Amino acid sequence: MATPDSKHILTTTLAFASPAIAVLAVLVGVGALAVGPAIVAGLVVLALVALFAARPLGRLRQLQNRIEEMIAGGVSQTPDGAGEALTDPGGGAIGDLAAAFQRLERNWSRDRKALTDGLGAAATLFDALPDPLVTLDRQSRLVYANAAARTLLADGRPEDDVRSRDLSAVLRQPLVLEAVAEVLGGAATRAVEFTLTDRVDQTFEARVEAIAGADVGDDDAVALLLLRDVTAQRQSEQSRADFVANVSHELRTPLTSLIGFIETLREAAKDDADARDRFLTLMATQSDRMARLVDDLLSLSRIEMNEHTLPEGAVDLHSVMGTVTDLLAPQAHQRNIAIETQLDSVTGPVAGDTDELIQLFQNLIENAIKYAREGTVVRIAADSTADTATISVIDQGDGIGREHLARLTERFYRIDTARSRELGGTGLGLAIVKHIVNRHRGTLKIDSELGKGSTFAVTLQRHRPS
Ligand code: ADP
């Protein structure tokens, strides 16, 4: 069977030889040449033309192959990155054409390398982004997903597994899908918020933007979806709002009673000395409560402000505990509670701020006195290692249910709000304790058994003289 090359040689040979063969035919026709020699001459012409046409045709064929290769996306490369030289470029017009082609091939190969490098760098950059980012085609199928998006939407599967999947198959969020549909339908940009509840609740802000570009194919990216994790931001906004609402509520209650008492003193009890004394006592209780709340709020904000600076003083826990037990002796006496302190194992100072540690142990021991059963013992025990000192405040109270333990140090979290208020609590004591412990890079451990009592253990770092 004739190959394309031999067909080319045959047709080219016939085309080039045809004038000479025509001349031979005329010579035979006019009787100037015998048929036999004319045939021999014709065959010689054909053979010579075929011989001369073969090489340029081969060179053209080589060029054609290289062009086909380029179209298919590959370039024969030498190690220095230039295109591989043609085996037989030759001279003349075909040689010039081959040289021009080689220049074109070199430029094309350089541009292609720059483009591939650029794309590689862009992919590395997008993968380094902490926020999930995907691009979508007209049918809302994934064209590209960066590493964060693959982790969030496809359990970290490789890019090839994710490509071409429908967005709705990996992110079942109607609000996002609607926003994407609107952008695919011509809108420039859309932003929505959604919450993933799969594992822990995570809130994301999704931004969908159209990618500008004309004449895109069906598989090309036309929209970009960027997800930003706003969970921490929303939580902090919510806790700030809750805090303001709590503070307002805590202040409002005593304030309302004060306003009521003032009103009564002005009118009904104006001339009643006994009632006046009674009301003034109640008013003093309410204003004390407000003052305590404001004091606790100020302490909390002061400690929070300094939370990131480690206190460097050397604090003697024996003297701290002496101050605290002296301060709380009247309260303990009132409830017939004995405070037993056993700090022998604490030999050296701990690193910290004396005033804050006084406040910390005052809050813990005051709680122990408040929530212990009357007539019981509050024990203060110690345990030391080479690096730490642990002080435990142990009471014999009603104990705390397991479900409350994790939330106990939240601001205003109380197990029994009415009882806490009755005992003069602000609901901020343990929040202050937690912040002081954090500032001291220590730990707070709460153990409790219902009906038996609770243990609040604080571990602090020993002071190292520098
Ligand atoms: P409060 O001012 O209400 O005492 P805290 O922040 O000091 O606020 O404590 C929060 C809540 O933790 C209290 O309302 C109380 O319900 C509980 N609690 C704290 N200490 C103890 C304890 N030793 N025994 C039992 N419950 C306690």
XYZ file of C-alpha atoms and ligand atoms in Angstrom:
493
model
C 0.000 0.000 0.000
C 1.289 3.478 -0.844
C 2.331 5.556 2.203
C 1.456 9.295 2.214
C 5.195 9.999 1.687
C 5.485 7.810 -1.407
C 2.226 9.297 -2.723
C 3.698 12.797 -2.271
C 6.912 11.786 -4.040
C 4.930 10.260 -6.925
C 2.638 13.238 -7.473
C 5.487 15.771 -7.056
C 7.709 13.784 -9.431
C 4.945 13.632 -12.052
C 4.233 17.316 -11.679
C 7.904 18.357 -12.037
C 8.661 15.853 -14.824
C 5.580 16.665 -16.890
C 7.170 19.549 -18.972
C 10.176 17.345 -19.977
C 7.862 14.420 -20.804
C 5.686 16.763 -22.851
C 8.804 17.927 -24.826
C 9.796 14.266 -25.467
C 6.246 13.509 -26.657
C 6.375 16.466 -29.110
C 9.794 15.305 -30.412
C 8.405 11.796 -30.977
C 5.311 13.355 -32.598
C 7.317 15.360 -35.152
C 9.569 12.367 -35.834
C 12.670 13.958 -34.365
C 13.028 11.196 -31.774
C 12.359 7.477 -31.923
C 9.859 6.026 -29.425
C 12.415 3.714 -27.742
C 14.983 6.398 -26.826
C 12.103 8.739 -25.887
C 10.803 6.192 -23.322
C 14.306 5.687 -21.945
C 14.784 9.476 -21.749
C 11.349 9.807 -20.053
C 12.241 7.193 -17.417
C 15.604 8.881 -16.775
C 13.802 12.247 -16.319
C 11.304 10.656 -13.907
C 14.087 8.946 -11.917
C 16.147 12.150 -11.669
C 13.149 14.291 -10.630
C 12.133 11.680 -8.035
C 15.708 11.692 -6.696
C 15.821 15.488 -6.412
C 12.270 15.867 -4.960
C 12.727 13.243 -2.226
C 15.022 15.335 0.023
C 13.035 18.617 0.062
C 9.876 16.597 0.532
C 11.468 14.804 3.488
C 12.467 18.151 5.003
C 8.955 19.483 4.544
C 7.565 16.325 6.115
C 9.859 16.806 9.137
C 8.626 20.395 9.518
C 5.039 19.253 9.248
C 5.592 16.652 11.996
C 7.022 19.289 14.304
C 4.073 21.601 13.682
C 1.670 18.734 14.421
C 3.592 18.117 17.657
C 3.261 21.773 18.636
C -0.471 21.690 17.945
C -0.768 18.618 20.146
C 0.921 20.616 22.910
C 4.412 19.123 23.031
C 7.786 20.412 21.924
C 10.890 18.278 21.362
C 13.116 19.874 23.966
C 16.852 19.786 24.431
C 18.152 20.029 28.002
C 18.833 23.778 27.605
C 15.134 24.319 26.906
C 15.536 25.179 23.199
C 13.648 23.213 20.567
C 15.506 20.170 19.226
C 17.285 20.987 15.964
C 15.719 19.609 12.771
C 17.819 16.667 11.528
C 18.026 18.052 8.001
C 17.193 21.781 7.835
C 19.170 22.200 4.536
C 19.512 25.481 2.679
C 17.396 27.464 0.264
C 13.775 28.421 0.790
C 12.967 25.301 2.846
C 16.054 25.906 4.992
C 14.894 29.508 5.655
C 11.439 28.208 6.480
C 12.947 25.617 8.886
C 15.075 28.315 10.596
C 12.019 30.596 10.971
C 10.053 27.673 12.358
C 12.763 26.895 14.886
C 12.713 30.510 16.094
C 8.935 30.346 16.414
C 9.229 27.053 18.288
C 11.806 28.506 20.717
C 9.605 31.557 21.489
C 6.535 29.431 21.840
C 8.314 27.023 24.154
C 9.642 29.904 26.320
C 6.164 31.506 26.585
C 4.644 28.149 27.365
C 7.170 27.506 30.153
C 6.533 30.977 31.626
C 2.799 30.258 31.542
C 3.184 26.829 33.186
C 5.512 28.265 35.857
C 3.027 31.088 36.470
C 0.152 28.650 36.818
C 2.209 26.455 39.174
C 3.086 29.483 41.317
C -0.569 30.590 41.354
C -1.691 27.105 42.447
C 0.925 27.109 45.261
C -0.255 30.557 46.291
C -3.937 29.578 46.300
C -3.136 26.390 48.225
C -1.352 28.466 50.847
C -4.500 30.575 51.382
C -6.199 29.663 54.652
C -9.629 30.361 53.147
C -11.398 27.874 50.873
C -11.572 29.085 47.267
C -13.189 27.404 44.260
C -13.884 28.404 40.691
C -16.969 27.232 38.835
C -17.987 26.757 35.217
C -21.287 27.770 33.645
C -22.986 24.612 34.881
C -21.862 25.334 38.429
C -19.285 22.516 38.307
C -15.936 22.833 40.081
C -13.068 23.881 37.833
C -10.511 24.453 40.584
C -10.496 24.022 44.364
C -7.583 25.119 46.560
C -6.252 22.949 49.404
C -8.480 24.572 52.072
C -11.570 24.036 49.889
C -10.648 20.395 49.234
C -10.244 19.844 52.984
C -13.573 21.468 53.813
C -15.694 20.200 50.925
C -14.076 16.932 49.842
C -12.256 15.528 52.893
C -8.930 16.600 51.401
C -9.241 14.524 48.209
C -6.820 15.443 45.359
C -7.756 18.083 42.827
C -8.469 15.633 40.002
C -11.130 13.915 42.149
C -12.862 17.193 42.819
C -12.780 18.696 39.336
C -16.080 18.660 37.382
C -18.147 17.779 40.450
C -21.319 19.740 40.856
C -21.093 22.366 43.607
C -24.407 21.173 45.047
C -22.865 17.715 45.563
C -20.126 19.055 47.832
C -21.848 22.012 49.502
C -25.523 21.542 50.303
C -26.241 25.153 51.234
C -29.302 26.546 49.447
C -28.292 30.165 50.122
C -24.863 29.672 48.529
C -26.267 27.729 45.574
C -28.826 30.477 45.020
C -26.114 33.159 45.133
C -24.016 31.153 42.642
C -27.033 30.770 40.329
C -27.603 34.525 40.438
C -23.976 35.265 39.544
C -24.052 32.665 36.756
C -27.233 34.368 35.596
C -25.474 37.717 35.203
C -25.120 39.290 38.675
C -21.627 40.651 39.391
C -21.271 39.600 43.006
C -23.228 38.120 45.919
C -22.385 37.559 49.611
C -24.253 35.242 51.970
C -23.591 33.659 55.349
C -24.188 30.043 56.314
C -23.407 27.665 59.157
C -22.025 24.145 58.771
C -23.274 21.924 61.546
C -21.492 18.687 60.550
C -18.923 18.531 63.345
C -18.608 21.693 65.435
C -20.672 24.644 64.257
C -18.724 26.730 61.776
C -20.071 29.938 60.297
C -18.814 31.054 56.892
C -19.223 34.165 54.824
C -19.472 33.132 51.162
C -18.603 35.627 48.414
C -19.478 34.734 44.850
C -17.981 36.841 42.063
C -18.234 36.662 38.309
C -14.884 36.160 36.532
C -14.607 38.665 33.688
C -13.631 37.195 30.301
C -15.167 36.778 26.870
C -15.591 33.688 24.692
C -15.228 31.107 27.436
C -15.930 27.466 26.766
C -18.299 25.243 28.719
C -15.532 23.947 31.001
C -13.925 27.303 31.756
C -14.193 29.102 35.092
C -16.786 31.872 35.071
C -17.417 32.364 38.794
C -15.306 32.393 41.927
C -16.546 31.301 45.352
C -14.528 32.391 48.381
C -15.429 31.166 51.882
C -14.233 32.978 55.012
C -14.557 31.352 58.442
C -16.244 33.993 60.621
C -17.089 31.652 63.535
C -14.746 33.319 66.046
C -15.893 36.787 64.989
C -19.588 35.923 65.318
C -19.006 34.188 68.654
C -17.171 37.182 70.048
C -19.898 39.541 68.776
C -22.496 37.321 70.414
C -20.634 37.058 73.717
C -20.105 40.847 73.770
C -23.832 41.370 73.209
C -24.669 38.777 75.905
C -22.234 40.428 78.291
C -23.770 43.884 77.841
C -27.271 42.397 78.281
C -26.156 40.557 81.450
C -24.464 43.590 82.991
C -27.502 45.761 82.255
C -29.764 43.160 83.789
C -27.579 42.727 86.893
C -27.464 46.480 87.471
C -31.093 47.045 86.654
C -32.449 44.770 89.406
C -30.860 46.586 92.394
C -31.410 49.924 90.688
C -35.135 49.227 90.317
C -35.405 48.352 94.011
C -33.464 51.497 94.960
C -35.828 53.634 92.874
C -38.804 51.902 94.535
C -37.424 52.514 98.052
C -36.697 56.164 97.320
C -40.252 56.586 96.054
C -41.670 54.935 99.195
C -39.464 57.027 101.476
C -40.677 60.175 99.749
C -44.334 59.266 100.075
C -45.822 56.439 102.201
C -42.920 56.075 104.660
C -42.136 59.793 104.840
C -43.056 60.169 108.476
C -42.465 56.616 109.656
C -39.072 56.413 111.390
C -39.103 52.587 111.714
C -39.950 52.035 108.071
C -37.281 54.568 107.074
C -34.592 52.633 108.989
C -35.730 49.358 107.477
C -35.728 50.781 103.963
C -32.353 52.433 104.398
C -30.868 49.077 105.444
C -32.370 47.418 102.352
C -31.088 50.266 100.183
C -27.600 49.836 101.603
C -27.732 46.101 100.665
C -28.761 46.938 97.108
C -26.131 49.631 96.676
C -23.475 47.273 98.112
C -24.521 44.755 95.505
C -24.148 47.335 92.752
C -20.771 48.411 94.102
C -19.575 44.779 94.218
C -20.702 44.244 90.652
C -18.905 47.379 89.444
C -15.767 46.368 91.391
C -15.815 42.892 89.852
C -16.356 44.317 86.363
C -13.416 46.672 86.803
C -11.194 43.831 88.105
C -12.180 41.655 85.182
C -11.415 44.325 82.622
C -8.077 45.193 84.280
C -6.985 41.543 84.327
C -8.148 40.968 80.763
C -6.178 43.995 79.617
C -2.954 42.564 81.119
C -3.684 38.937 80.288
C -0.889 38.691 77.720
C 1.874 39.951 79.991
C 3.249 37.369 82.362
C 3.587 38.734 85.934
C 7.200 38.433 87.049
C 7.052 39.020 90.794
C 7.921 36.454 93.479
C 4.833 35.743 95.597
C 4.879 34.080 98.983
C 1.771 31.894 99.093
C 1.902 31.597 102.913
C 1.494 35.334 103.270
C -1.205 35.469 100.535
C -3.193 32.775 102.282
C -2.732 34.518 105.660
C -4.170 37.757 104.231
C -7.103 35.961 102.602
C -8.066 33.878 105.637
C -7.884 36.985 107.885
C -10.148 38.839 105.440
C -12.666 36.000 105.321
C -12.565 35.008 109.001
C -15.749 36.944 109.883
C -17.683 35.308 107.018
C -16.425 31.854 108.027
C -17.291 32.545 111.657
C -20.838 33.564 110.687
C -21.418 30.157 109.128
C -19.512 28.293 111.787
C -16.957 27.121 109.262
C -13.376 26.290 110.174
C -10.618 27.044 107.671
C -7.735 24.570 107.859
C -4.602 25.577 106.003
C -1.830 23.055 105.279
C 0.829 24.648 103.070
C 3.977 22.951 104.400
C 4.918 21.491 101.044
C 5.187 24.975 99.527
C 8.756 26.010 100.234
C 9.586 28.775 97.768
C 7.709 31.640 96.133
C 5.597 31.314 92.972
C 5.810 33.623 89.946
C 2.987 36.104 89.939
C 1.268 39.270 91.036
C 0.488 39.378 94.770
C -2.739 41.418 94.507
C -4.130 39.186 91.783
C -3.292 36.005 93.667
C -4.953 37.438 96.808
C -8.050 38.124 94.705
C -7.930 34.633 93.142
C -7.786 32.771 96.474
C -10.231 35.186 98.086
C -12.807 34.341 95.394
C -12.247 30.579 95.728
C -12.249 30.481 99.533
C -15.210 32.873 99.752
C -17.168 30.551 97.421
C -16.148 27.561 99.543
C -17.460 29.332 102.654
C -20.660 30.430 100.864
C -21.523 27.088 99.276
C -20.322 24.725 102.055
C -22.775 23.324 104.590
C -22.805 25.192 107.887
C -20.456 23.898 110.544
C -18.135 22.103 108.103
C -14.427 22.515 107.371
C -12.890 24.280 104.369
C -9.443 22.804 103.724
C -6.614 24.532 101.902
C -4.054 21.943 100.823
C -0.852 22.195 98.795
C 1.194 19.989 96.535
C 4.541 20.917 94.974
C 6.804 19.729 92.205
C 10.188 21.096 91.122
C 8.439 23.561 88.807
C 4.954 24.095 90.216
C 2.882 24.617 93.320
C -0.740 23.463 93.431
C -3.160 24.891 95.962
C -6.517 23.128 96.437
C -9.541 24.679 98.113
C -11.738 21.835 99.331
C -15.238 22.330 100.721
C -17.959 20.106 102.094
C -20.887 21.568 100.229
C -23.637 20.272 97.976
C -21.233 19.841 95.078
C -21.698 20.784 91.437
C -23.375 18.658 88.739
C -21.050 17.438 85.946
C -23.021 19.314 83.299
C -22.137 22.654 84.908
C -18.399 22.126 85.367
C -17.266 23.237 81.903
C -19.305 26.449 81.996
C -18.634 27.485 85.573
C -15.949 30.039 84.676
C -18.145 31.836 82.104
C -19.176 35.315 83.157
C -22.513 35.362 84.983
C -22.889 31.586 84.796
C -24.542 30.381 87.993
C -26.114 27.070 88.915
C -28.752 28.741 91.051
C -29.000 32.456 90.280
C -31.370 33.289 93.115
C -29.148 31.549 95.694
C -26.022 33.228 94.330
C -27.702 36.656 94.589
C -28.967 35.927 98.060
C -25.417 35.106 99.100
C -24.196 38.371 97.597
C -22.625 36.787 94.493
C -22.086 38.680 91.255
C -21.564 35.623 89.043
C -18.127 36.976 88.073
C -15.937 35.413 90.777
C -14.835 32.324 88.858
C -14.473 34.276 85.582
C -11.988 36.508 87.410
C -10.229 33.401 88.792
C -9.913 31.939 85.287
C -8.434 35.135 83.825
C -5.913 35.475 86.671
C -4.896 31.834 86.211
C -4.529 32.385 82.448
C -2.393 35.441 82.994
C -0.132 33.413 85.291
C 0.064 30.612 82.666
C -1.335 28.318 85.338
C -4.226 25.842 85.356
C -7.535 25.569 87.199
C -9.030 22.132 87.802
C -12.498 21.704 89.275
C -13.610 18.378 90.761
C -16.918 17.915 92.465
C -19.199 15.225 93.774
C -22.866 15.947 94.388
C -23.707 15.782 98.063
C -20.039 15.644 99.101
C -18.328 18.838 98.053
C -15.997 20.473 95.553
C -12.269 20.940 95.025
C -10.867 23.897 93.120
C -7.163 23.282 92.393
C -4.913 26.033 91.045
C -1.448 25.199 89.727
C 1.112 28.016 89.484
C 4.705 28.195 88.253
C 7.453 28.424 90.869
C 9.413 31.658 90.742
C 12.832 31.338 89.099
C 15.264 34.081 90.096
C 16.788 35.473 86.859
P -21.052 33.788 92.349
O -20.818 35.216 92.569
O -22.438 33.483 91.915
O -20.567 32.930 93.460
P -18.894 32.636 90.832
O -18.399 32.978 89.479
O -17.934 32.762 91.958
O -20.196 33.498 91.053
O -19.414 31.165 90.784
C -20.295 30.783 89.757
C -21.256 29.704 90.235
O -20.531 28.517 90.513
C -21.941 30.030 91.526
O -23.116 30.776 91.304
C -22.247 28.671 92.081
O -23.449 28.189 91.506
C -21.111 27.797 91.576
N -20.047 27.599 92.581
C -18.904 28.278 92.712
N -18.155 27.801 93.716
C -18.860 26.754 94.232
C -18.625 25.839 95.309
N -17.517 25.892 96.036
N -19.573 24.913 95.530
C -20.692 24.842 94.811
N -20.975 25.670 93.795
C -20.070 26.638 93.508
